[in-house]
Short mmCIF file of C-alpha atoms in Angstrom, two decimals:
data_model
loop_
_atom_site.label_atom_id
_atom_site.label_comp_id
_atom_site.label_asym_id
_atom_site.label_seq_id
_atom_site.Cartn_x
_atom_site.Cartn_y
_atom_site.Cartn_z
CA MET A 1 52.75 109.43 -138.16
CA ALA A 2 56.16 110.86 -137.32
CA SER A 3 57.41 113.86 -139.24
CA MET A 4 59.79 113.04 -142.06
CA GLU A 5 63.18 114.53 -142.87
CA TYR A 6 65.65 113.38 -145.51
CA SER A 7 69.42 113.41 -145.64
CA TYR A 8 71.56 112.53 -148.65
CA ASN A 9 74.76 110.60 -149.03
CA ASP A 10 77.35 111.57 -151.64
CA GLY A 11 77.14 109.66 -154.89
CA ASN A 12 74.31 108.46 -157.04
CA LYS A 13 71.24 110.26 -155.73
CA CYS A 14 71.45 108.37 -152.43
CA ILE A 15 68.37 109.38 -150.49
CA VAL A 16 68.36 108.11 -146.91
CA PRO A 17 65.12 108.77 -145.01
CA CYS A 18 65.69 109.63 -141.35
CA LEU A 19 62.88 109.49 -138.82
CA ASN A 20 62.76 110.26 -135.13
CA CYS A 21 60.88 107.35 -133.65
CA ASN A 22 61.37 104.55 -131.13
CA ASP A 23 62.16 101.08 -132.40
CA GLY A 24 59.66 98.49 -131.28
CA PRO A 25 59.00 94.83 -132.19
CA GLU A 26 60.49 94.30 -135.63
CA GLN A 27 59.73 90.69 -136.56
CA ALA A 28 56.34 91.46 -138.11
CA PHE A 29 57.88 94.17 -140.26
CA LEU A 30 60.69 91.87 -141.38
CA GLN A 31 58.21 89.18 -142.40
CA HIS A 32 56.12 91.74 -144.25
CA ALA A 33 59.16 93.28 -145.91
CA ALA A 34 60.32 89.85 -147.07
CA THR A 35 57.38 89.75 -149.49
CA LEU A 36 58.88 92.75 -151.26
CA HIS A 37 61.88 90.75 -152.38
CA GLY A 38 60.27 87.61 -153.76
CA SER A 39 61.06 85.31 -150.88
CA ASN A 40 57.59 83.76 -151.18
CA ASN A 41 58.40 82.28 -154.60
CA THR A 42 59.84 78.76 -154.74
CA GLU A 43 60.36 77.98 -158.44
CA ARG A 44 62.72 80.74 -159.45
CA PRO A 45 66.37 81.30 -160.36
CA GLU A 46 68.98 81.91 -157.70
CA MET A 47 69.11 85.65 -156.89
CA LYS A 48 70.93 85.43 -153.57
CA GLN A 49 73.18 88.46 -154.10
CA THR A 50 70.30 90.73 -155.03
CA GLU A 51 67.93 89.47 -152.35
CA ASP A 52 70.56 89.66 -149.62
CA PHE A 53 71.43 93.18 -150.70
CA LEU A 54 67.82 94.37 -150.67
CA ALA A 55 67.16 92.63 -147.35
CA SER A 56 70.22 94.24 -145.78
CA GLU A 57 69.00 97.67 -146.89
CA MET A 58 65.62 97.01 -145.30
CA ASN A 59 67.23 95.81 -142.06
CA LYS A 60 69.06 99.13 -141.71
CA LEU A 61 65.76 101.00 -141.38
CA SER A 62 63.81 101.75 -138.25
CA VAL A 63 60.30 100.42 -137.80
CA GLN A 64 58.80 103.71 -138.92
CA GLU A 65 61.05 103.91 -141.97
CA ARG A 66 60.03 100.42 -143.04
CA ALA A 67 56.39 101.32 -142.54
CA ASN A 68 56.81 104.35 -144.81
CA ALA A 69 58.51 102.23 -147.48
CA LEU A 70 55.79 99.59 -147.40
CA ASP A 71 53.10 102.28 -147.55
CA ASP A 72 54.64 103.66 -150.73
CA VAL A 73 54.85 100.21 -152.34
CA HIS A 74 51.19 99.54 -151.49
CA CYS A 75 49.91 102.95 -152.66
CA VAL A 76 49.07 104.42 -149.27
CA GLY A 77 52.14 106.60 -148.74
CA GLU A 78 52.23 110.36 -148.35
CA GLU A 79 53.18 112.73 -151.17
CA LEU A 80 55.52 115.71 -150.95
CA LYS A 81 53.81 118.70 -149.34
CA GLU A 82 55.02 122.08 -150.61
CA THR A 83 54.44 125.58 -149.29
CA PRO A 84 55.25 128.92 -150.97
CA GLU A 85 57.84 129.54 -148.26
CA MET A 86 59.49 126.17 -148.93
CA ILE A 87 59.69 126.86 -152.65
CA GLU A 88 61.07 130.37 -152.19
CA LYS A 89 63.70 129.23 -149.69
CA GLY A 90 64.68 126.24 -151.79
CA LEU A 91 65.19 128.30 -154.94
CA ALA A 92 67.23 130.93 -153.09
CA GLU A 93 69.53 128.30 -151.57
CA PHE A 94 69.74 126.53 -154.93
CA GLN A 95 71.04 129.72 -156.59
CA LYS A 96 73.63 130.20 -153.87
CA ALA A 97 74.82 126.60 -154.14
CA VAL A 98 75.09 126.87 -157.93
CA GLU A 99 77.26 129.98 -157.65
CA GLU A 100 79.54 128.22 -155.16
CA ALA A 101 79.81 125.08 -157.32
CA ARG A 102 81.54 126.88 -160.23
CA ASN A 103 80.84 123.97 -162.55
CA PRO A 104 82.39 124.62 -166.01
CA VAL A 105 79.54 122.93 -167.90
CA TYR A 106 76.98 125.01 -166.03
CA GLU A 107 78.92 128.21 -166.72
CA MET A 108 79.10 127.28 -170.41
CA ALA A 109 75.33 126.68 -170.41
CA CYS A 110 74.70 130.09 -168.80
CA GLN A 111 76.71 131.75 -171.54
CA GLN A 112 74.43 130.09 -174.09
CA ASN A 113 71.09 130.72 -172.37
CA ARG A 114 71.11 132.02 -168.79
CA SER A 115 67.34 132.38 -168.58
CA TYR A 116 66.92 128.68 -169.38
CA MET A 117 69.40 127.61 -166.72
CA GLU A 118 67.85 129.87 -164.06
CA ASP A 119 64.26 128.91 -164.85
CA PRO A 120 62.55 128.02 -161.54
CA THR A 121 60.59 125.25 -163.26
CA LEU A 122 63.83 123.48 -164.18
CA ARG A 123 65.33 123.84 -160.72
CA LEU A 124 62.17 122.73 -158.94
CA GLN A 125 62.32 119.42 -160.81
CA PHE A 126 65.59 118.59 -159.04
CA LEU A 127 64.46 119.97 -155.68
CA ARG A 128 61.28 117.90 -155.71
CA ALA A 129 63.12 114.77 -156.82
CA ASN A 130 65.43 115.15 -153.82
CA PHE A 131 62.90 116.30 -151.20
CA TYR A 132 64.35 119.83 -151.24
CA ASP A 133 67.86 118.76 -150.28
CA VAL A 134 69.64 121.62 -152.03
CA GLY A 135 73.11 120.09 -152.09
CA ALA A 136 71.90 116.82 -153.61
CA SER A 137 69.70 118.71 -156.09
CA VAL A 138 72.53 120.89 -157.38
CA HIS A 139 74.90 117.92 -157.57
CA GLN A 140 72.34 115.98 -159.57
CA MET A 141 71.71 118.83 -161.99
CA MET A 142 75.44 119.27 -162.65
CA ASN A 143 75.76 115.54 -163.36
CA LEU A 144 72.84 115.71 -165.78
CA LEU A 145 74.34 118.70 -167.61
CA GLU A 146 77.59 116.80 -168.07
CA CYS A 147 75.68 113.78 -169.41
CA LYS A 148 73.68 116.05 -171.70
CA ALA A 149 76.87 117.57 -173.13
CA LYS A 150 78.41 114.12 -173.62
CA TYR A 151 75.50 112.49 -175.44
CA PHE A 152 73.88 115.46 -177.23
CA GLY A 153 76.77 117.91 -177.63
CA ASN A 154 77.85 121.12 -175.89
CA ASP A 155 75.44 123.22 -177.91
CA ALA A 156 72.45 121.33 -176.44
CA VAL A 157 73.08 121.85 -172.71
CA ALA A 158 71.04 125.07 -172.41
CA ARG A 159 67.92 124.03 -174.31
CA ASP A 160 65.31 121.29 -174.43
CA ILE A 161 66.09 118.12 -176.36
CA THR A 162 63.69 117.56 -179.25
CA LEU A 163 63.12 114.86 -181.84
CA ASP A 164 65.57 116.66 -184.11
CA ASP A 165 68.32 115.65 -181.69
CA LEU A 166 67.54 111.94 -182.09
CA ASN A 167 68.87 109.91 -184.99
CA GLU A 168 67.13 107.09 -186.82
CA GLU A 169 68.49 104.43 -184.50
CA ASP A 170 67.23 106.39 -181.49
CA MET A 171 63.74 106.69 -182.95
CA VAL A 172 63.56 103.00 -183.80
CA MET A 173 64.61 102.23 -180.24
CA MET A 174 61.99 104.56 -178.72
CA LEU A 175 59.16 102.89 -180.61
CA SER A 176 60.57 99.36 -180.38
CA GLY A 177 58.67 98.44 -177.23
CA LEU A 178 61.58 99.18 -174.92
CA CYS A 179 59.57 101.52 -172.67
CA HIS A 180 55.95 102.39 -172.06
CA ILE A 181 53.95 104.90 -170.03
CA GLN A 182 50.80 103.14 -168.84
CA ASP A 183 47.49 104.81 -169.51
CA GLY A 184 46.00 105.71 -166.16
CA ARG A 185 47.58 105.82 -162.70
CA ASP A 186 48.01 103.49 -159.76
CA ARG A 187 45.75 103.70 -156.69
CA SER A 188 47.67 106.64 -155.27
CA GLY A 189 47.64 108.57 -158.56
CA ARG A 190 51.25 107.89 -159.59
CA VAL A 191 52.55 107.60 -163.16
CA ILE A 192 53.55 104.02 -164.10
CA LEU A 193 56.61 103.50 -166.30
CA TYR A 194 57.62 100.19 -167.92
CA VAL A 195 60.99 99.04 -169.22
CA PHE A 196 61.06 95.77 -171.17
CA ASN A 197 64.07 93.59 -171.87
CA ARG A 198 63.32 92.88 -175.53
CA MET A 199 65.89 95.34 -176.95
CA LEU A 200 68.49 95.64 -174.19
CA GLY A 201 70.84 93.14 -175.78
CA LYS A 202 70.58 94.75 -179.21
CA CYS A 203 71.16 98.43 -178.55
CA ARG A 204 74.18 100.55 -177.82
CA ALA A 205 74.44 102.30 -174.48
CA ASP A 206 74.46 105.79 -176.03
CA THR A 207 71.27 105.02 -177.96
CA LEU A 208 69.46 103.86 -174.84
CA ILE A 209 70.69 106.92 -172.93
CA ARG A 210 69.44 109.42 -175.51
CA VAL A 211 66.05 107.73 -175.68
CA ALA A 212 65.77 107.51 -171.88
CA TYR A 213 66.77 111.15 -171.50
CA TYR A 214 64.16 112.33 -173.98
CA VAL A 215 61.35 110.19 -172.54
CA TRP A 216 62.08 110.73 -168.85
CA VAL A 217 63.15 114.40 -168.87
CA HIS A 218 60.80 115.83 -171.49
CA ILE A 219 57.75 113.57 -171.14
CA VAL A 220 57.65 112.03 -167.66
CA VAL A 221 59.19 114.67 -165.37
CA PRO A 222 56.93 117.55 -166.56
CA ILE A 223 53.82 115.59 -165.48
CA PRO A 224 52.74 117.54 -162.35
CA GLU A 225 52.12 114.57 -160.02
CA VAL A 226 55.56 113.10 -160.72
CA GLY A 227 57.19 115.88 -158.72
CA THR A 228 55.01 115.41 -155.66
CA LYS A 229 54.15 111.69 -155.74
CA GLY A 230 57.16 110.23 -157.53
CA ALA A 231 56.75 107.52 -160.17
CA VAL A 232 56.26 103.75 -160.22
CA ALA A 233 58.88 101.87 -162.26
CA VAL A 234 58.22 98.36 -163.59
CA PHE A 235 60.94 96.24 -165.18
CA TYR A 236 59.14 93.43 -167.01
CA ASP A 237 60.87 90.30 -168.27
CA LEU A 238 59.35 89.19 -171.59
CA SER A 239 61.39 85.99 -171.89
CA THR A 240 59.62 82.64 -172.07
CA PRO A 241 60.84 79.04 -171.59
CA ALA A 242 60.12 78.24 -175.25
CA GLY A 243 62.17 81.15 -176.58
CA ASN A 244 61.93 84.93 -176.63
CA GLN A 245 65.06 85.19 -174.48
CA PHE A 246 67.46 88.08 -174.07
CA PRO A 247 69.29 88.60 -177.40
CA SER A 248 72.39 88.92 -175.23
CA ALA A 249 72.58 89.97 -171.60
CA PRO A 250 73.77 93.55 -171.04
CA GLY A 251 77.29 93.63 -169.65
CA LEU A 252 78.62 95.47 -166.63
CA HIS A 253 80.05 98.32 -168.72
CA PHE A 254 76.68 98.82 -170.42
CA VAL A 255 74.89 98.85 -167.06
CA LYS A 256 77.42 101.24 -165.52
CA GLU A 257 77.21 103.77 -168.36
CA THR A 258 73.42 103.78 -168.52
CA MET A 259 72.83 103.78 -164.76
CA GLN A 260 75.18 106.72 -164.21
CA VAL A 261 72.85 108.76 -166.40
CA ALA A 262 69.74 107.26 -164.78
CA ALA A 263 70.99 108.44 -161.37
CA ALA A 264 71.20 112.00 -162.72
CA LEU A 265 67.59 112.14 -163.94
CA PRO A 266 65.39 114.40 -161.76
CA ILE A 267 62.87 111.75 -160.83
CA ARG A 268 62.43 109.54 -157.78
CA ASN A 269 60.91 106.09 -157.96
CA SER A 270 58.53 105.83 -155.02
CA ALA A 271 57.97 102.14 -155.91
CA MET A 272 59.83 99.71 -158.17
CA HIS A 273 58.61 96.28 -159.31
CA LEU A 274 61.02 93.77 -160.86
CA CYS A 275 58.82 91.23 -162.64
CA LEU A 276 61.01 88.30 -163.64
CA LYS A 277 60.42 84.86 -165.14
CA PRO A 278 61.62 81.52 -163.73
CA SER A 279 63.73 81.17 -166.90
CA ALA A 280 66.27 83.60 -165.36
CA ALA A 281 66.68 86.01 -168.26
CA LEU A 282 68.67 88.39 -166.06
CA SER A 283 71.65 87.20 -164.04
CA ASP A 284 71.95 87.75 -160.31
CA GLU A 285 75.27 89.58 -160.75
CA ILE A 286 73.89 92.08 -163.27
CA LEU A 287 70.75 92.72 -161.22
CA ARG A 288 72.72 93.25 -158.00
CA PHE A 289 75.11 95.61 -159.82
CA THR A 290 72.18 97.55 -161.25
CA MET A 291 70.42 97.94 -157.91
CA GLY A 292 73.56 99.48 -156.46
CA TYR A 293 73.02 102.57 -158.63
CA PHE A 294 69.59 103.27 -157.19
CA SER A 295 69.25 105.23 -153.98
CA ARG A 296 68.49 103.50 -150.69
CA TYR A 297 65.14 105.30 -150.75
CA GLU A 298 64.36 103.42 -153.98
CA ARG A 299 65.95 100.10 -153.05
CA VAL A 300 63.80 99.65 -149.94
CA ARG A 301 60.74 100.33 -152.12
CA THR A 302 61.61 97.56 -154.58
CA SER A 303 59.63 94.34 -154.96
CA LEU A 304 61.37 91.40 -156.63
CA TYR A 305 58.91 88.83 -157.94
CA PHE A 306 59.13 85.68 -160.09
CA GLY A 307 56.28 83.95 -161.87
CA SER A 308 54.31 83.41 -165.05
CA ASP A 309 52.79 86.36 -166.87
CA LEU A 310 49.44 85.72 -165.20
CA GLU A 311 51.09 85.63 -161.77
CA LEU A 312 53.00 88.81 -162.52
CA ARG A 313 49.76 90.56 -163.44
CA TYR A 314 48.26 89.52 -160.10
CA HIS A 315 51.36 90.82 -158.35
CA LEU A 316 51.07 94.23 -160.04
CA GLN A 317 47.34 94.34 -159.36
CA GLY A 318 48.06 93.75 -155.68
CA ARG A 319 50.37 96.76 -155.77
CA GLY A 320 47.61 99.06 -157.02
CA ILE A 321 48.37 98.94 -160.76
CA PRO A 322 45.29 98.66 -163.02
CA THR A 323 45.50 95.49 -165.13
CA ASP A 324 43.16 96.62 -167.91
CA THR A 325 45.85 98.87 -169.41
CA ILE A 326 48.97 96.80 -168.64
CA PRO A 327 50.80 96.55 -171.99
CA VAL A 328 51.41 92.78 -171.60
CA ASP A 329 48.69 90.17 -171.91
CA GLU A 330 48.32 86.99 -169.83
CA ASP A 331 50.44 85.03 -172.33
CA GLY A 332 53.38 87.43 -172.15
CA ASN A 333 52.74 89.18 -175.46
CA LEU A 334 53.00 92.94 -175.82
CA VAL A 335 49.63 94.54 -176.55
CA GLU A 336 50.67 96.25 -179.77
CA ASP A 337 47.60 98.47 -180.18
CA ILE A 338 48.46 100.41 -176.99
CA LEU A 339 52.23 99.91 -176.90
CA ASN A 340 53.23 103.26 -178.42
CA SER A 341 50.04 105.21 -177.81
CA TRP A 342 51.84 107.07 -175.01
CA PHE A 343 54.09 108.75 -177.59
CA TYR A 344 51.22 110.33 -179.46
CA LYS A 345 49.38 111.21 -176.26
CA HIS A 346 52.27 113.05 -174.65
CA ARG A 347 54.12 114.45 -177.66
CA ASN A 348 51.40 115.30 -180.19
CA GLU A 349 53.02 118.67 -180.92
CA GLU A 350 56.05 116.91 -182.40
CA PHE A 351 54.10 114.03 -183.90
CA ASP A 352 53.69 115.53 -187.38
CA LYS A 353 57.38 116.36 -187.60
CA PHE A 354 58.22 112.85 -186.49
CA PHE A 355 55.93 111.43 -189.18
CA TRP A 356 57.30 113.44 -192.08
CA LYS A 357 60.89 112.77 -191.12
CA GLU A 358 59.93 109.09 -191.51
CA HIS A 359 61.52 107.98 -188.26
CA SER A 360 58.68 105.52 -187.90
CA LYS A 361 59.45 103.92 -191.26
CA PRO A 362 63.12 102.83 -191.23
CA SER A 363 64.48 101.16 -194.31
CA PRO A 364 64.23 97.35 -194.57
CA GLU A 365 68.02 97.16 -194.49
CA TYR A 366 68.17 99.13 -191.26
CA LYS A 367 65.41 97.10 -189.63
CA GLU A 368 67.23 93.90 -190.59
CA LYS A 369 70.43 95.24 -189.03
CA VAL A 370 68.64 96.13 -185.78
CA SER A 371 66.97 92.72 -185.61
CA ALA A 372 70.35 91.06 -186.08
CA GLY A 373 71.86 93.13 -183.30
CA GLY A 374 74.30 94.88 -185.63
CA CYS A 375 73.75 98.46 -184.53
CA GLN A 376 75.87 98.34 -181.45
CA HIS A 377 79.11 98.19 -183.47
CA GLU A 378 78.41 101.03 -185.90
CA ASP A 379 81.31 103.52 -185.88
CA THR A 380 80.90 107.19 -184.98
CA GLU A 381 81.69 108.44 -188.48
CA THR A 382 78.99 106.27 -190.03
CA THR A 383 76.48 107.37 -187.39
CA ALA A 384 77.23 111.04 -188.03
CA ARG A 385 76.91 110.55 -191.79
CA ASN A 386 73.55 108.80 -191.36
CA ASP A 387 72.34 111.56 -189.03
CA ALA A 388 73.24 114.24 -191.57
CA THR A 389 71.44 112.37 -194.35
CA MET A 390 68.38 111.85 -192.15
CA LYS A 391 68.14 115.54 -191.27
CA ALA A 392 68.53 116.56 -194.91
CA ASP A 393 65.79 114.14 -195.96
CA GLY A 394 63.59 115.46 -193.19
CA ALA A 395 64.04 119.06 -194.32
CA ASN A 396 63.19 118.16 -197.91
CA LYS A 397 60.13 116.24 -196.79
CA GLU A 398 58.87 119.22 -194.78
CA LYS A 399 59.27 121.45 -197.84
CA GLN A 400 57.29 119.02 -199.96
CA HIS A 401 54.51 118.70 -197.38
CA PRO A 402 53.93 122.03 -195.62
CA ALA A 403 51.66 122.23 -192.58
CA GLY A 404 48.00 121.86 -193.42
CA LYS A 405 48.67 120.02 -196.70
CA VAL A 406 49.29 116.48 -195.57
CA GLU A 407 48.89 113.61 -197.96
CA GLY A 408 47.61 110.22 -196.84
CA VAL A 409 49.64 107.02 -196.65
CA GLN A 410 48.67 103.42 -197.22
CA PRO A 411 49.31 101.18 -194.18
CA ARG A 412 50.65 97.69 -194.58
CA ASP A 413 48.99 94.52 -193.27
CA GLN A 414 51.35 94.18 -190.31
CA ASP A 415 51.07 97.82 -189.20
CA VAL A 416 49.24 98.88 -186.05
CA MET A 417 47.50 102.25 -186.33
CA LEU A 418 47.93 105.04 -183.79
CA GLY A 419 45.38 107.80 -183.31
CA LYS A 420 42.04 108.25 -185.00
CA GLY A 421 40.09 110.84 -186.93
CA LYS A 422 43.17 112.02 -188.85
CA SER A 423 43.66 112.37 -192.58
CA TYR A 424 46.69 110.19 -192.11
CA GLN A 425 47.81 107.61 -189.58
CA VAL A 426 51.21 106.56 -188.24
CA CYS A 427 52.09 102.95 -187.61
CA ASN A 428 54.16 101.15 -185.02
CA VAL A 429 57.60 99.94 -185.97
CA THR A 430 57.50 96.17 -186.43
CA TYR A 431 60.24 93.63 -186.89
#
């Protein structure tokens, strides 16, 4: 196989793989690549803009580049190979590029906590996500710092984001079934991430961004194999012909705001699967607009597929994803007993604090407001007041229940229990 180098365009994490190889017969590759974009499905909504866009991206690649993309989609691609010399050189060039950038947000962060900003672990996350392209890595980190300051405040740019930085609406969103980290890996050992459409029409953009930042940056990215293998992203449409549709389709402004932050996250999707229903829950225009924010590296590794829930499961199985832990059953229902198990598995250190702050038990009035889609219009002053009240209640609760002296709780009939062998259990949020 030819050696691989990567160059980067300006903009949203645009990774363009460049290979030195001779172009040969291409028709077989084009026919094979067509299966990535759902062209083998007949009963499906019109997605001409999206399919033409993805096909045009594939046509720009050489034979070898297309082979590499297809290998990644089918779990036989190569992972990033690092050497001590590569790491040392990358970090040295990263430091030089940062000094030359003179970014005001970065300089402010260094004044707060220089050791945090110069931590090699932090910088390697961006280098690995961008195949050690130093310029792209520094540009991405600066964008993420600016997003971090915008959505969490200037005082949060030089530290990790914790559950204390999330408000009640954020916590409800995180455990609403919006996202899921599948238990287990695909055939090539990659982490599998799901995003479902069930809450996209009900949430505000800033809420989704804070949740996505916390989950992706502080849970997904630190997983060792994510840096070398990348991750597998699955967007799964839960709509059904009989109902269960989008509450309201996300608009272009919503997509633009959220995808600008997504492009700044230090993670590369080495395969993406868009699992859609024939009921066309997502419009062609919105999907095409969304795909434009992903890098070319990611777009040519995207499969667009339409079908029933059973057909979608077969599609994912054919792409190396184990079906026994997929969080959606054959009838299109979320498997509630495993839906939020990823949160306890990956963040057990913060789990007790989360429990006693009662993020998992929002008031009936708040739950009713979320279900009705009323949260997206809440003003900033009200949000700040609710956040202050929530933090005060959390502090009082921690005083009443110090570590090691935890009282039990009585679950309700509709609750789903997480964990086992504890003196207390925490339940999923239900609506």
